[in-house]
PDB file of C-alpha atoms in Angstrom:
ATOM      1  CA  UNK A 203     -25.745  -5.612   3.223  1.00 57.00           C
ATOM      2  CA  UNK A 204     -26.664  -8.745   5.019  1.00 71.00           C
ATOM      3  CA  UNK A 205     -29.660  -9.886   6.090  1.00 89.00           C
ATOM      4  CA  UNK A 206     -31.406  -9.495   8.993  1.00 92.00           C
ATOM      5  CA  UNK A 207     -31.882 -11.640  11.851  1.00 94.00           C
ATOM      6  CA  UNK A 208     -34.467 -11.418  14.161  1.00 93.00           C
ATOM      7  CA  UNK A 209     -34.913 -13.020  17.738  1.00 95.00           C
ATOM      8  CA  UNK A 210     -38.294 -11.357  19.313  1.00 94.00           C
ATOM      9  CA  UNK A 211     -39.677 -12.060  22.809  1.00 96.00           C
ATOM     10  CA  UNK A 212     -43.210 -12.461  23.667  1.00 95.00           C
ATOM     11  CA  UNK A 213     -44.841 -13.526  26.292  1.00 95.00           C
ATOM     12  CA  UNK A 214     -46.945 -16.638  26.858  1.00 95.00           C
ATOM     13  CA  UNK A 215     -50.033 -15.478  25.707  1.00 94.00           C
ATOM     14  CA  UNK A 216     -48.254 -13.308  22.436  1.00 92.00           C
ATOM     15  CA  UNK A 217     -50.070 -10.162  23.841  1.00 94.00           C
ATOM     16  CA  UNK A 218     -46.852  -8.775  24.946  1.00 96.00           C
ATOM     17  CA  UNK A 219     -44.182  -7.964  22.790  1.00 96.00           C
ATOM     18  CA  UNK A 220     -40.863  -7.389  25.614  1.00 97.00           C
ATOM     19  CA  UNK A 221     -37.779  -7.632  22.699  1.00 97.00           C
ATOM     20  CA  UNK A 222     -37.198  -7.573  19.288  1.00 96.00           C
ATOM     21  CA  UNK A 223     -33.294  -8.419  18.707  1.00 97.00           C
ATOM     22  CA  UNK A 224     -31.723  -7.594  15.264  1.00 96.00           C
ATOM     23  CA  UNK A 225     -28.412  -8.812  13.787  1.00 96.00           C
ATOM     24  CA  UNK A 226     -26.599  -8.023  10.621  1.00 96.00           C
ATOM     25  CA  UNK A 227     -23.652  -9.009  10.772  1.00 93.00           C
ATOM     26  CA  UNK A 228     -21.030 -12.211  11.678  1.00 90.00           C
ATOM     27  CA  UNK A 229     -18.276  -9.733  13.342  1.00 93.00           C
ATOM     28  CA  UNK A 230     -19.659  -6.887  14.232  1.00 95.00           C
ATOM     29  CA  UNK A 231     -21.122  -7.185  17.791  1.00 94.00           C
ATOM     30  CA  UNK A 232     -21.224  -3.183  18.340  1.00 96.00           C
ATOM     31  CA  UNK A 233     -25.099  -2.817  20.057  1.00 97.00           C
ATOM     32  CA  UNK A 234     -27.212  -0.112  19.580  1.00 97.00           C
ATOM     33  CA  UNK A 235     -30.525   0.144  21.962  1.00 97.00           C
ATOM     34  CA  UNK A 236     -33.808   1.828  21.184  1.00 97.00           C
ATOM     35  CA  UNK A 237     -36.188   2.446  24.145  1.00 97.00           C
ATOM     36  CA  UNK A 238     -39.295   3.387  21.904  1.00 96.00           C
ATOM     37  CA  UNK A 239     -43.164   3.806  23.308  1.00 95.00           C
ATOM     38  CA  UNK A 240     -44.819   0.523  22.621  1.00 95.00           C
ATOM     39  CA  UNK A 241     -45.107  -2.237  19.446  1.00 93.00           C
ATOM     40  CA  UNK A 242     -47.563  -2.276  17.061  1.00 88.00           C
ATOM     41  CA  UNK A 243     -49.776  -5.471  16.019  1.00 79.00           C
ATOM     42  CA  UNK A 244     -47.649  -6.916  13.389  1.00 65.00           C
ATOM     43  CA  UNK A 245     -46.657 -10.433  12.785  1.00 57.00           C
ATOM     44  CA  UNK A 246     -43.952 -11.985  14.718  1.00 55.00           C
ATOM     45  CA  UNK A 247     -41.379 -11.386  12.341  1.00 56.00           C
ATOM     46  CA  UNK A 248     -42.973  -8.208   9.937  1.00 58.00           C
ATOM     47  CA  UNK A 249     -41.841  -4.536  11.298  1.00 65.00           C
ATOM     48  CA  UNK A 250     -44.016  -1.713  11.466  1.00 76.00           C
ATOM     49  CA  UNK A 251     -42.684   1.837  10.593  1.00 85.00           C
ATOM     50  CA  UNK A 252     -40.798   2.350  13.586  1.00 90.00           C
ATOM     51  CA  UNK A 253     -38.736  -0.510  13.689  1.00 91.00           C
ATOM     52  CA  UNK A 254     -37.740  -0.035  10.044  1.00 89.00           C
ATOM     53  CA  UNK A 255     -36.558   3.158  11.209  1.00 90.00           C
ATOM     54  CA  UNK A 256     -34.367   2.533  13.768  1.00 93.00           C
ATOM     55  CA  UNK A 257     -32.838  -0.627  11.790  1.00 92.00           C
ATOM     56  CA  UNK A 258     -31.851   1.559   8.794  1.00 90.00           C
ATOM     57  CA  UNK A 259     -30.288   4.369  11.605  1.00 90.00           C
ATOM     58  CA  UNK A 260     -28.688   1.454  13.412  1.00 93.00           C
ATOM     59  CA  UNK A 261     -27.055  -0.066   9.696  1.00 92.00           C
ATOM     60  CA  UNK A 262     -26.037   3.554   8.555  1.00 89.00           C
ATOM     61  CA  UNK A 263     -24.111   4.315  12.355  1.00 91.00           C
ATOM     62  CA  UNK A 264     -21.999   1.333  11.795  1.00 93.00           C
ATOM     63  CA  UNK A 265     -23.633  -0.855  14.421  1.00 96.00           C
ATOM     64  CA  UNK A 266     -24.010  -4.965  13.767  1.00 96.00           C
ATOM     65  CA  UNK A 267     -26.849  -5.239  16.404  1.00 97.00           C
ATOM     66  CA  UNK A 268     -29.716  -3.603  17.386  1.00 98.00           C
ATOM     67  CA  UNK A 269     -31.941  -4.196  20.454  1.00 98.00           C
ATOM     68  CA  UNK A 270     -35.358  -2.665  20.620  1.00 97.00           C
ATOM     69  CA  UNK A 271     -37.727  -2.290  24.295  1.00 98.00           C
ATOM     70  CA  UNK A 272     -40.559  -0.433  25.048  1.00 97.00           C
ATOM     71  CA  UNK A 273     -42.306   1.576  27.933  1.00 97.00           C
ATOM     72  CA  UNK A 274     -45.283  -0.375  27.780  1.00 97.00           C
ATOM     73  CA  UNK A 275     -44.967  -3.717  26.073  1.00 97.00           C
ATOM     74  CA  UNK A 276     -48.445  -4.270  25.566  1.00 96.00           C
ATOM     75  CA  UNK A 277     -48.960  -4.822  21.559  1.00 95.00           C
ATOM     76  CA  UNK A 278     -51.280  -2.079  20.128  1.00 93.00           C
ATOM     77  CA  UNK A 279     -52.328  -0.177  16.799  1.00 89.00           C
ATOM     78  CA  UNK A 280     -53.547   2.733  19.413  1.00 89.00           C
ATOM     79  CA  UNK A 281     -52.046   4.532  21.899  1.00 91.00           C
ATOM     80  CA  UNK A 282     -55.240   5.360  23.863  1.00 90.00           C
ATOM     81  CA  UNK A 283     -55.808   2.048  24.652  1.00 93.00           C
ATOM     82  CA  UNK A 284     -53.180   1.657  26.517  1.00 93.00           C
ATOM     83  CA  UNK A 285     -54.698   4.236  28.808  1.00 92.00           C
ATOM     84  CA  UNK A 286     -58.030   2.157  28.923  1.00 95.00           C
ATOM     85  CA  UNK A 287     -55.742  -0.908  30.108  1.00 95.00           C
ATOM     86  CA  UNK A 288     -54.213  -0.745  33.865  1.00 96.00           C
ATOM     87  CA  UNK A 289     -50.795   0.209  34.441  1.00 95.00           C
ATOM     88  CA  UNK A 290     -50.086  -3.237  34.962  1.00 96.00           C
ATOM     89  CA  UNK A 291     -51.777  -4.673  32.114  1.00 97.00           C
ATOM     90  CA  UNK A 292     -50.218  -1.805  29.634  1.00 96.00           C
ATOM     91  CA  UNK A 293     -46.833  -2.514  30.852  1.00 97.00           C
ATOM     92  CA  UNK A 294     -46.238  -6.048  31.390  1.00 96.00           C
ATOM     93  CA  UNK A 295     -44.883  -7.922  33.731  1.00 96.00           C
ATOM     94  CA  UNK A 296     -41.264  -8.548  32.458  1.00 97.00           C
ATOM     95  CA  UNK A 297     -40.942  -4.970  30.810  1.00 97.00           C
ATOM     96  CA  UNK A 298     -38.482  -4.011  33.444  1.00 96.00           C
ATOM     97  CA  UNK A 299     -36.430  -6.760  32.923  1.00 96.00           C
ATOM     98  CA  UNK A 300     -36.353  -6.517  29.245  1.00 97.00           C
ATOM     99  CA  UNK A 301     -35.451  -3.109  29.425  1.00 97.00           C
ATOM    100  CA  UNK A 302     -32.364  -3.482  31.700  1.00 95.00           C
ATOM    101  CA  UNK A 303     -31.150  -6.599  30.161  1.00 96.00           C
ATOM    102  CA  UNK A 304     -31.041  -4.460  26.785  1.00 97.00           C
ATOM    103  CA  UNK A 305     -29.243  -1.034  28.338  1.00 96.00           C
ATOM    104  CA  UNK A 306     -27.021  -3.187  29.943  1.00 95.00           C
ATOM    105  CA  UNK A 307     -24.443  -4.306  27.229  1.00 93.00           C
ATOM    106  CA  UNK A 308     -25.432  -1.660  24.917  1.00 95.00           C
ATOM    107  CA  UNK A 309     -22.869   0.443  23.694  1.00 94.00           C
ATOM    108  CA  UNK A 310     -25.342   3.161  22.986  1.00 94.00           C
ATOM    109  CA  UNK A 311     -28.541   3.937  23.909  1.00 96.00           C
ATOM    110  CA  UNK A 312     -31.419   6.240  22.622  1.00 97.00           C
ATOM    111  CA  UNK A 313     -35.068   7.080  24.304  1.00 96.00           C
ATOM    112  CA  UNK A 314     -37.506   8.113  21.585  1.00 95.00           C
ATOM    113  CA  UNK A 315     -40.835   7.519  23.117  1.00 95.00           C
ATOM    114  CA  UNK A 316     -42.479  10.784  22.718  1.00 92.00           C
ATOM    115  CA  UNK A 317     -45.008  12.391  24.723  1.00 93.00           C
ATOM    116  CA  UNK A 318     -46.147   8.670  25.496  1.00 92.00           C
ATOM    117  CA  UNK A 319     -44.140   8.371  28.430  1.00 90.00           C
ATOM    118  CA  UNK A 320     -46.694  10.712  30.544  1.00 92.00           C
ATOM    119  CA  UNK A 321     -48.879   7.613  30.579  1.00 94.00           C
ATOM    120  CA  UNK A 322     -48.844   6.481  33.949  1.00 93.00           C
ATOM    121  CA  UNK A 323     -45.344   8.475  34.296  1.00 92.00           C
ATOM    122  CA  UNK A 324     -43.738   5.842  32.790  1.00 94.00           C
ATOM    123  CA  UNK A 325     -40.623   7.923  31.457  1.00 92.00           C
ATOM    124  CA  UNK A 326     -39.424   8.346  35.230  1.00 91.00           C
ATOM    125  CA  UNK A 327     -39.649   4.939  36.265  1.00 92.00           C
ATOM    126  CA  UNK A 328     -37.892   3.986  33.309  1.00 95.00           C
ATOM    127  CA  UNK A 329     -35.189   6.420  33.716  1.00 93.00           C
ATOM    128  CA  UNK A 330     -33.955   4.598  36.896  1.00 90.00           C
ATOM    129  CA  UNK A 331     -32.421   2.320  34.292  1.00 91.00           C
ATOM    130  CA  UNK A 332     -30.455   4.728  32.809  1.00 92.00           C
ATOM    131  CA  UNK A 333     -28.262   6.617  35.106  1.00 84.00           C
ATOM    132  CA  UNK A 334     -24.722   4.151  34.304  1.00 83.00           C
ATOM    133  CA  UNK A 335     -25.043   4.532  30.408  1.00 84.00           C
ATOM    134  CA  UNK A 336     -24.683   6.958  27.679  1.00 85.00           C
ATOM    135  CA  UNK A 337     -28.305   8.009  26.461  1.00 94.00           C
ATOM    136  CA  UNK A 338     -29.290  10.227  23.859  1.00 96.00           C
ATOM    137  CA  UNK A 339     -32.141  11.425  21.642  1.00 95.00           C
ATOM    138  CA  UNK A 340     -33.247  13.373  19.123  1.00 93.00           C
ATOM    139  CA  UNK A 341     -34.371  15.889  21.093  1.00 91.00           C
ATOM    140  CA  UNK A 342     -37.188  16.924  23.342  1.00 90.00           C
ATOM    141  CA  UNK A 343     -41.128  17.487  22.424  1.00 90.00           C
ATOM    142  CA  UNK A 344     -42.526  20.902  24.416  1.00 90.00           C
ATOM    143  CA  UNK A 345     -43.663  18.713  26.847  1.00 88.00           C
ATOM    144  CA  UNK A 346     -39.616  17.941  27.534  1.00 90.00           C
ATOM    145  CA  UNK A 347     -39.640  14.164  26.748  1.00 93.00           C
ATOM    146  CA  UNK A 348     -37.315  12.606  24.381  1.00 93.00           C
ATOM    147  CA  UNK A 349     -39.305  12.927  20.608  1.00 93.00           C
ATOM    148  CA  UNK A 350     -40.575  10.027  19.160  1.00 93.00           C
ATOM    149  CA  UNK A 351     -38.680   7.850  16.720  1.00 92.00           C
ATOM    150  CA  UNK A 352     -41.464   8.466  14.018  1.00 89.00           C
ATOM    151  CA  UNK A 353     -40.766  12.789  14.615  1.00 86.00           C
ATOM    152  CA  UNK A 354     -37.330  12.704  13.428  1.00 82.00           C
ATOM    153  CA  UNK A 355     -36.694  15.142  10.933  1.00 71.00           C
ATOM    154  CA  UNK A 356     -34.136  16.294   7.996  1.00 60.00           C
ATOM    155  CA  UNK A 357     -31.011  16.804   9.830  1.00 68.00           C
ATOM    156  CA  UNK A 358     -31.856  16.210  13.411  1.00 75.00           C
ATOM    157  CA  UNK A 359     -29.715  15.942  15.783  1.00 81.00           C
ATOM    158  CA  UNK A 360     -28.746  13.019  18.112  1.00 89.00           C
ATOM    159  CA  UNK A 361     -28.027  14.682  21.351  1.00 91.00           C
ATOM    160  CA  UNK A 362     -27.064  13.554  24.996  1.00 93.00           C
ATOM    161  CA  UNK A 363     -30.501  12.965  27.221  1.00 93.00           C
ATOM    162  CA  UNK A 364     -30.765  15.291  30.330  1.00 85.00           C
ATOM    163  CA  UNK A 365     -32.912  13.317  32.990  1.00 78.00           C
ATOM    164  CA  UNK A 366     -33.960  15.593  35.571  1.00 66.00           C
ATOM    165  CA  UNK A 367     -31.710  13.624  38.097  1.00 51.00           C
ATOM    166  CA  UNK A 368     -28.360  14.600  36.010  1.00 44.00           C
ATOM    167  CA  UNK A 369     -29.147  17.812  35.581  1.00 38.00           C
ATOM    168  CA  UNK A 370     -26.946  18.858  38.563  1.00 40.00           C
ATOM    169  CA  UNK A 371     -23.979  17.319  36.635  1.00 41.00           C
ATOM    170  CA  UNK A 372     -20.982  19.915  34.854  1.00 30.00           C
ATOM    171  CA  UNK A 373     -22.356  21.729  31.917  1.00 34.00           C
ATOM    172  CA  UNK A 374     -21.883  19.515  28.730  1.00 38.00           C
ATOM    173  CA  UNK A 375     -18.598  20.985  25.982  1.00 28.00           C
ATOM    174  CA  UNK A 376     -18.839  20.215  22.586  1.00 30.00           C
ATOM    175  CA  UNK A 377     -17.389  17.389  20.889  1.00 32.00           C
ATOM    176  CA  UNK A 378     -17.208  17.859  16.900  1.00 26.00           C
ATOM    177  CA  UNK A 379     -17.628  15.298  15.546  1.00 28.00           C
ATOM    178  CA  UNK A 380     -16.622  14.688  11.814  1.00 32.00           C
ATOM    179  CA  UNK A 381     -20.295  14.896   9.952  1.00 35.00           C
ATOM    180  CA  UNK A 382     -21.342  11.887   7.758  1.00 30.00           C
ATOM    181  CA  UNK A 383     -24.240  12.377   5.729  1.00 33.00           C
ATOM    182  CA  UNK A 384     -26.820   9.680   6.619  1.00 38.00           C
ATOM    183  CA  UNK A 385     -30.170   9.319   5.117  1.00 37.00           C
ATOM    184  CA  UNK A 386     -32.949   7.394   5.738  1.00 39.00           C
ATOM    185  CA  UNK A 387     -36.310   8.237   2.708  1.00 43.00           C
ATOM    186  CA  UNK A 388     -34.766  11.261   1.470  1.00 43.00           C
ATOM    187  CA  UNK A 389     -33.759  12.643   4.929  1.00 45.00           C
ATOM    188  CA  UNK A 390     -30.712  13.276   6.754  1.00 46.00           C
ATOM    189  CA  UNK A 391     -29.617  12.562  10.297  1.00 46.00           C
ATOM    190  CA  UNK A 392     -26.377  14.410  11.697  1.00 44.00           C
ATOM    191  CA  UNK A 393     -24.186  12.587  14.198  1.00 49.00           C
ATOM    192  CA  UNK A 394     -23.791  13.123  17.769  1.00 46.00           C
ATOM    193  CA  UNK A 395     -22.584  16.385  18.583  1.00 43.00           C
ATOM    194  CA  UNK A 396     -22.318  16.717  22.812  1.00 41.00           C
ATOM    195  CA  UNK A 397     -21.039  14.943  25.184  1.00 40.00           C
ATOM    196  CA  UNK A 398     -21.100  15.304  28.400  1.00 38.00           C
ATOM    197  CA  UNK A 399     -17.414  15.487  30.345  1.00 39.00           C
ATOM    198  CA  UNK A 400     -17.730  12.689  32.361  1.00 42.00           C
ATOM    199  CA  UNK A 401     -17.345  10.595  30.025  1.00 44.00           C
ATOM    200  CA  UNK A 402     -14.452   8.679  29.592  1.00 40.00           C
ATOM    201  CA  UNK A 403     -11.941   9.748  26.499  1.00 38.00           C
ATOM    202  CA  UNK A 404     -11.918   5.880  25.480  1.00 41.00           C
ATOM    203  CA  UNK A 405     -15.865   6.430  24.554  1.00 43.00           C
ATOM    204  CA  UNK A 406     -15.607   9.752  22.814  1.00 37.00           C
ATOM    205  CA  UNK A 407     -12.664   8.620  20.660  1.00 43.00           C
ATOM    206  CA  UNK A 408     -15.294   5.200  20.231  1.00 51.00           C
ATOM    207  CA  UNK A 409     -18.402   7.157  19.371  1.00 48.00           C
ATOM    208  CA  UNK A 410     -16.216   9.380  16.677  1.00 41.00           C
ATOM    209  CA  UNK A 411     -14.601   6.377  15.272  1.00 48.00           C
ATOM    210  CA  UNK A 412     -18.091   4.954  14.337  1.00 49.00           C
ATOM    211  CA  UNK A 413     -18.672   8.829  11.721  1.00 40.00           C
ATOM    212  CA  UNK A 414     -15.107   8.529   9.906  1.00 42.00           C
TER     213      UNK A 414
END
C-alpha cells in the first residue's frame, strides 16, 4: 500500500479545519467523500480516530482518494462546545463551500455525522447539497440521522440515504451486490446493497465493479 498524502485546509487563524484531502495512489483518481460531524484538535497532519476510519474503509472499497468535510468545521475535543459557540462561529464561514466543492466530483458520498447534526439543524441545511449525488450511510440513529462514523459495527451495512425531500421518490429494488469481506480492527463492513432506480445502469454496474 502506498502512502498517504495529505492536503488539509484551515483557515487563517488554524481554528477551523474546512478539508482534509487524502491520496494513495498515482492512477487511481476514484473519490470517495465523508461528510462527518466536526474535527478533532490534532496536529495538522496527525488523524484522530475517525479519520483513520474512513481512510482504511476508503483503501479497502478500492478508492485512490478520499475527501473528508464536516457540519461544523470548528476544531474541537467536545461536542458541547460547539453548542456554547454561535452557529456562526461553530460552523465557519467557508464550511459551505468546502462541503460542495467535495460532493461535487465525488464519485460516492457518505453522511455519518450522528445525532450531531440536530445542533443548530445543521443536517437539513447541509442536505441541500446533496440532492444531484449518490449518498449513503450506515444507517440511521433513533433519532433518524445518518450514524456516526465512530458507531459502525461488525457487518453494517452501507445503505442509500433517504432525506426527507426524496422520500416521495419510487420505492428503492435491491441490487446484490457480490459480498467482499472487508475489515477494519477485527470488524467487518458489507458492501452496498440498495439502490435506488433512478440511478443510471452505468453507476450500478460502477459501484459493483469496485466489490469483485
Amino acid at each position: 500500500m502506498e502512502a498517504v498524502k495529505k492536503e488539509v485546509i484551515f483557515d487563517e487563524t488554524g481554528t477551523y479545519k474546512y478539508s482534509l484531502l487524502c491520496k494513495w495512489s498515482e492512477v487511481n483518481e476514484r473519490k470517495l467523500t465523508f461528510i462527518l460531524s466536526f474535527p478533532e484538535n490534532t496536529y495538522e497532519y496527525s488523524d484522530d480516530t475517525a479519520v483513520s476510519k474512513c481512510i482504511e474503509l476508503a483503501q479497502k472499497w478500492g478508492f485512490g482518494v478520499l475527501e473528508i468535510v464536516y457540519l461544523f468545521s470548528y476544531q474541537t475535543d467536545h461536542v458541547s462546545f460547539l453548542r456554547m459557540l454561535s452557529k456562526e462561529e461553530a460552523v465557519g464561514t467557508r464550511t459551505g463551500e468546502y462541503i460542495q466543492k467535495a460532493v461535487e466530483d465525488a464519485e460516492l458520498v457518505v453522511v455519518a455525522w450522528g445525532d450531531h447534526g440536530s445542533i443548530y439543524n445543521r443536517q437539513e441545511e447541509v442536505e441541500r447539497f446533496l440532492k444531484h449525488k449518490p449518498v449513503y450511510c450506515f444507517g440511521k440513529t433513533k433519532q433518524q440521522f445518518p450514524r456516526h462514523i465512530l458507531s459502525v459495527v461488525h457487518r453494517t451495512e452501507l445503505q442509500k440515504y433517504e432525506m426527507p425531500a426524496n422520500h416521495e421518490e419510487s420505492e428503492e429494488v435491491s441490487s446484490f451486490i457480490e459480498d467482499i469481506d472487508q475489515s477494519f480492527g477485527g470488524e467487518e463492513y458489507s458492501p452496498i446493497k440498495q439502490l435506488t432506480e433512478e440511478e443510471p445502469l452505468m453507476f450500478i454496474e460502477d459501484i459493483a465493479s469496485m466489490y469483485r
